[in-house]
Short mmCIF file of C-alpha atoms in Angstrom, two decimals:
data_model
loop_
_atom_site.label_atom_id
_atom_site.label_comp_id
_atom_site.label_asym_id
_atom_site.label_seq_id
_atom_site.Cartn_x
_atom_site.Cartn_y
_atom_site.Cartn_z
CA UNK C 118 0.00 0.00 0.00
CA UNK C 119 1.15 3.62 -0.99
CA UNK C 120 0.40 4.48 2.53
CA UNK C 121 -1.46 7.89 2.92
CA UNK C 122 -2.02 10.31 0.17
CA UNK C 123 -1.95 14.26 0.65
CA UNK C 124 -2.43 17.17 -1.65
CA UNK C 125 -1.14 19.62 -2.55
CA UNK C 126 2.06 19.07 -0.53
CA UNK C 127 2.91 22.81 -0.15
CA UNK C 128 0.57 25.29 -0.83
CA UNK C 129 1.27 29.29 -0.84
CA UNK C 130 -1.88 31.16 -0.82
CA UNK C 131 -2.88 34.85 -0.25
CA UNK C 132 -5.16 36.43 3.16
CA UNK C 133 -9.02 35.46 1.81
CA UNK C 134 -8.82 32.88 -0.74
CA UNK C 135 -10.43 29.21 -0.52
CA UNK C 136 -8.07 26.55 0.19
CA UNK C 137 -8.63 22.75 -0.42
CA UNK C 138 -6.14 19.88 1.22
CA UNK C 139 -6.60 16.43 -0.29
CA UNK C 140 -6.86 13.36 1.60
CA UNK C 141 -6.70 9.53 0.49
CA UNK C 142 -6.63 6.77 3.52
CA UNK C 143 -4.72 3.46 3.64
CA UNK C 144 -7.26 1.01 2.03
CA UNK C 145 -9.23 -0.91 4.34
CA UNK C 146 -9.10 1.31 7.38
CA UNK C 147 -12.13 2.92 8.71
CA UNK C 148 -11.38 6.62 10.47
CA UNK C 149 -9.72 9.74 9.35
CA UNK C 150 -8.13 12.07 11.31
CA UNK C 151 -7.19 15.80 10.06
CA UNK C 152 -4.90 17.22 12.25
CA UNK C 153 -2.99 20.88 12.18
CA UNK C 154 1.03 21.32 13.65
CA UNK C 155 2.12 24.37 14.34
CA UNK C 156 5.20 25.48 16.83
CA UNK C 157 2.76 27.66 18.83
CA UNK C 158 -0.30 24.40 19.52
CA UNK C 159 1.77 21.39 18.75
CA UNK C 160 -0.32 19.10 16.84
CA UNK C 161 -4.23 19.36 17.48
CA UNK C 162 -6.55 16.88 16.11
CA UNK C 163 -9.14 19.01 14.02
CA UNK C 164 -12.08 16.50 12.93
CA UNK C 165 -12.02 12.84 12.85
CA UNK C 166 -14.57 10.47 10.65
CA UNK C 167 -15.33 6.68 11.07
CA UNK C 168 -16.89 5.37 8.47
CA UNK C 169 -16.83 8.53 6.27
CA UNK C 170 -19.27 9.93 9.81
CA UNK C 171 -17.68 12.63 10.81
CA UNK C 172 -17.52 11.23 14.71
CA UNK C 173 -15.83 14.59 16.62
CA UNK C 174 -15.25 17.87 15.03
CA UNK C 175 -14.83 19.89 17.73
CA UNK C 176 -11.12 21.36 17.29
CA UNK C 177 -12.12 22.62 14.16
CA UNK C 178 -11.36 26.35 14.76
CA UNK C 179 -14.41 28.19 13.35
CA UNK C 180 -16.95 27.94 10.70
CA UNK C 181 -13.93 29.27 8.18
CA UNK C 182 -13.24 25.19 8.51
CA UNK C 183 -14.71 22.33 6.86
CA UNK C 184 -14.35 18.55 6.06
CA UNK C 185 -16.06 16.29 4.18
CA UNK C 186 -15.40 12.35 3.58
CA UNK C 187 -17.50 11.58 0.69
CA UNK C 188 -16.58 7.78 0.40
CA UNK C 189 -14.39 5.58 2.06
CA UNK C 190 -11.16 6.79 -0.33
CA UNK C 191 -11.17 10.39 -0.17
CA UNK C 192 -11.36 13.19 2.11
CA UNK C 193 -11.00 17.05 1.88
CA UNK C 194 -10.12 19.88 4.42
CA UNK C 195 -11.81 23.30 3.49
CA UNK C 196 -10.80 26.59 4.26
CA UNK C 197 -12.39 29.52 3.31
CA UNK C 198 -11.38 32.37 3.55
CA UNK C 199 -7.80 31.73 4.47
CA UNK C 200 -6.15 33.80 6.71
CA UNK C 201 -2.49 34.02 7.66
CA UNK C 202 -3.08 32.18 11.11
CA UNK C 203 -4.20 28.86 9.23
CA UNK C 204 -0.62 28.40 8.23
CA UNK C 205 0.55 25.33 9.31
CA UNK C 206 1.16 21.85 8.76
CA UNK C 207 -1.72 19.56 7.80
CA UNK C 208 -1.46 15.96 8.58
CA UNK C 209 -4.15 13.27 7.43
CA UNK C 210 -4.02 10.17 9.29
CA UNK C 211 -6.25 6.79 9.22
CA UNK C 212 -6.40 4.15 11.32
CA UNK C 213 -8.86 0.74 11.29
CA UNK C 214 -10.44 1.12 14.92
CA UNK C 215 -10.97 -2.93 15.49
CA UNK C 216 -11.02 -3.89 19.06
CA UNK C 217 -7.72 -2.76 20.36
CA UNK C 218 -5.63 -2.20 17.88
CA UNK C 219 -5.96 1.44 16.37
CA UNK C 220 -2.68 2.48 15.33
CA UNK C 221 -2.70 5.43 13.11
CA UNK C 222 -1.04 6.30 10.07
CA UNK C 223 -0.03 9.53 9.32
CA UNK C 224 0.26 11.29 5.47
CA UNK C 225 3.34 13.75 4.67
CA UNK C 226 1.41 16.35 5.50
CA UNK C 227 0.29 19.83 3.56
CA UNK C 228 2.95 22.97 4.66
CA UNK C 229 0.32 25.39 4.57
CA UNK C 230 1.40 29.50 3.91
CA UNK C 231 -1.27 32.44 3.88
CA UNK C 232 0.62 35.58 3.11
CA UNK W 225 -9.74 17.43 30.44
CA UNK W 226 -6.50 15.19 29.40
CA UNK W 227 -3.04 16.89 28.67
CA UNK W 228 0.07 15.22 28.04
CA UNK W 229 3.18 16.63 28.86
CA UNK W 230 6.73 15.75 27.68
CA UNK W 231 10.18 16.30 29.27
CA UNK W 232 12.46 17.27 28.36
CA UNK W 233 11.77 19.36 24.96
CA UNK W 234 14.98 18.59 23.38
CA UNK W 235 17.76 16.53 24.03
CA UNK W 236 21.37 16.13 23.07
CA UNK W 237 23.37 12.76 23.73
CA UNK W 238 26.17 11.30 22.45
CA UNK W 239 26.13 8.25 20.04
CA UNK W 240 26.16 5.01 21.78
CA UNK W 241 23.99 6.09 24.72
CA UNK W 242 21.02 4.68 26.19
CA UNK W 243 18.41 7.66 27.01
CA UNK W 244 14.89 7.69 28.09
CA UNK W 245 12.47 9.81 26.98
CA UNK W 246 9.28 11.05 29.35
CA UNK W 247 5.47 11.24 28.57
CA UNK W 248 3.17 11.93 31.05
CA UNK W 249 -0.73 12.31 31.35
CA UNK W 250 -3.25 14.06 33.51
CA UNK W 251 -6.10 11.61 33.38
CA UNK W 252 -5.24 7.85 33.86
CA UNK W 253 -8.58 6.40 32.27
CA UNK W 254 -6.96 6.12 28.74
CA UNK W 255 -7.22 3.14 26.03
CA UNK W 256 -4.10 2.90 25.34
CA UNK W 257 -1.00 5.22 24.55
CA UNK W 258 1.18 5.47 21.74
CA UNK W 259 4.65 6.39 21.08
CA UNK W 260 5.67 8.83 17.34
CA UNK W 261 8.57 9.62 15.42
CA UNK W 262 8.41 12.79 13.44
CA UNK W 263 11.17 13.23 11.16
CA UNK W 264 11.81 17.28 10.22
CA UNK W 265 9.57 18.00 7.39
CA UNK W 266 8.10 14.44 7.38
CA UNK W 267 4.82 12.77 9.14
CA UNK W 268 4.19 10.79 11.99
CA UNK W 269 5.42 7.00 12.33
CA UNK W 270 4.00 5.00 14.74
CA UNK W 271 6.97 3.27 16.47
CA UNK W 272 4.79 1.32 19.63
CA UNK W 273 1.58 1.27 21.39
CA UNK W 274 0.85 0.05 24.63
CA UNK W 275 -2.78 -0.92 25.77
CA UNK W 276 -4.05 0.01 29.09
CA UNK W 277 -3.97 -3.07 30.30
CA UNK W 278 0.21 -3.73 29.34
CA UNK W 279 2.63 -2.45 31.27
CA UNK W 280 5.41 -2.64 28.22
CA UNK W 281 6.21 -2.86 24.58
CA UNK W 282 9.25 -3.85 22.75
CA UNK W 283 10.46 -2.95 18.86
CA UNK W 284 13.90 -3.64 18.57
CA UNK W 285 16.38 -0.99 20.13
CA UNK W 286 12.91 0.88 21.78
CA UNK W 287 11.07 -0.05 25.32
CA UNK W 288 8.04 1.46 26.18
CA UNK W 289 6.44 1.15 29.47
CA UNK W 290 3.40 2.54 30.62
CA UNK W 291 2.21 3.05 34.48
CA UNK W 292 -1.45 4.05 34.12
CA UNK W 293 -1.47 4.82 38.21
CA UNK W 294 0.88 7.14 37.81
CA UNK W 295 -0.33 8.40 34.78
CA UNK W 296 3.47 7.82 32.97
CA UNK W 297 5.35 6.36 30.13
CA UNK W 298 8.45 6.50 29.36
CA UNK W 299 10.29 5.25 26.05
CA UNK W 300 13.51 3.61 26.30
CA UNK W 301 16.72 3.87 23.36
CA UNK W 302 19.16 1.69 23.63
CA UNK W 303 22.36 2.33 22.37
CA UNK W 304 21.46 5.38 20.66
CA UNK W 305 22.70 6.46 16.59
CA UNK W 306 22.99 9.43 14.96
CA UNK W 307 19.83 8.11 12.47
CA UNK W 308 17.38 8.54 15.86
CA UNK W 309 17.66 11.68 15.57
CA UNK W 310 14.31 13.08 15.27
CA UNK W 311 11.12 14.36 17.34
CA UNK W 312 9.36 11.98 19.76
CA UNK W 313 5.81 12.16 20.54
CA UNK W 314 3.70 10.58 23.04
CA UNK W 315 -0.17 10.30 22.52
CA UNK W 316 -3.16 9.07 24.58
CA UNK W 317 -6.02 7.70 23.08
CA UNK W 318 -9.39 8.23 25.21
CA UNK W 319 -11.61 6.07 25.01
CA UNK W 320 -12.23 2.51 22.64
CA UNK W 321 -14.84 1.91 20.56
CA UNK W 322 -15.19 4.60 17.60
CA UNK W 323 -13.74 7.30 20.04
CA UNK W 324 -10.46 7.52 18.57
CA UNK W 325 -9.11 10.82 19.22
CA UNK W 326 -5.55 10.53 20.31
CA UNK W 327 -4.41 13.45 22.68
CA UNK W 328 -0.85 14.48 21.90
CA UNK W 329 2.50 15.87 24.12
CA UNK W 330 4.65 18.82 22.48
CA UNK W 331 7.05 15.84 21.62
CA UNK W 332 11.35 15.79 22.81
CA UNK W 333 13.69 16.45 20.34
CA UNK W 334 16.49 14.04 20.07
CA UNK W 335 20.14 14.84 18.85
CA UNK W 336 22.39 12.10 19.00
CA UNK W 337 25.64 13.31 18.28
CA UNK W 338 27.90 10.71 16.02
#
């Protein structure tokens, strides 16, 4: 397996413009995670979906933020408008939640720039 | 509300050492706990996870133990090279079922000097 799939890996954007990140999962596993880095926060989960549900969105910062998971293969990260405090790292992970083992698998990540 | 706390932030040994590396957590009732490696510029890889109910996990040249009492884990190098170099993060996972949201530390960075 190619392991998770992110897109765009950089992206450079100006203050008010829509942004888009690009998710695929590990096929087979059943969450998704979207999760932002910065120096400031350290890593922060954002949303999480199992079975394409989202399950727990609440560190997603404000309504400027949204996720969808339209099928099991592909997930996206909205952002509009952008503003120069969204920049950050972006890291999609998924994981198969099956009893106890859960281990997630993180995605290169999106480096994230609003000028 | 659960926060995990990592000490030191960075760390600078010399090759051939054996270090350990410390996690801790406010709230013992977790599922289970994992140990990260972040590489600069790269993702997360999962190096071990622990269930509540273990008190260790082994991977090769890596230990990690886990004292839910004392709401601590620590992760264990032995004889440390210059290719661990790299950010460690701890995380604790909540609850089991579908709740998987994993609560993370700020991570220790390792330098091991060659």
């Amino acid at each position: 397996d190619a392991g998770v799939i992110q897109s765009p890996r950089h992206e450079v954007t100006e203050m008010g413009q829509e942004v888009t990140l690009r998710c695929k999962p590990i096929s087979g596993h059943n969450s998704l995670f979207w999760y932002r880095q910065t120096m400031m926060r350290g890593l922060e989960l954002l949303i999480y979906f199992n079975n394409n549900v989202p399950i727990d969105d609440s560190g997603m910062p404000e309504d400027r933020f949204s996720a969808k998971m339209p099928n099991a293969s592909f997930s996206t990260l909205k952002i509009q408008p952008s503003e120069p405090r969204d920049s950050a790292v972006y890291f999609c992970a998924s994981s198969l939640i099956q009893g106890a083992t859960d281990t997630q698998y993180f995605g290169p990540g999106t480096r994230l720039t609003v000028l | 509300k659960q926060e995990v706390t990592q000490i030191p932030a960075a760390l600078s040994v010399p090759e051939g050492e054996n270090l350990v590396l410390n996690c801790s957590f406010t709230d013992s009732a977790i599922y289970n706990l994992q140990w990260f490696r972040q590489d600069p510029g790269k993702g997360l890889t999962s190096l071990l996870l622990i269930q509540s109910s273990q008190r260790e996990q082994t991977s090769g040249r890596l230990n990690a133990s886990l004292d839910k009492s004392s709401g601590r884990s620590t992760l264990y190098i032995a004889a440390s090279q210059p290719g661990d170099s790299a950010t460690y993060l701890c995380a604790v996972r909540r609850g089991s079922g579908n709740t998987g949201k994993l609560i993370f530390g700020q991570g220790t960075t390792l330098q091991v000097k060659p």
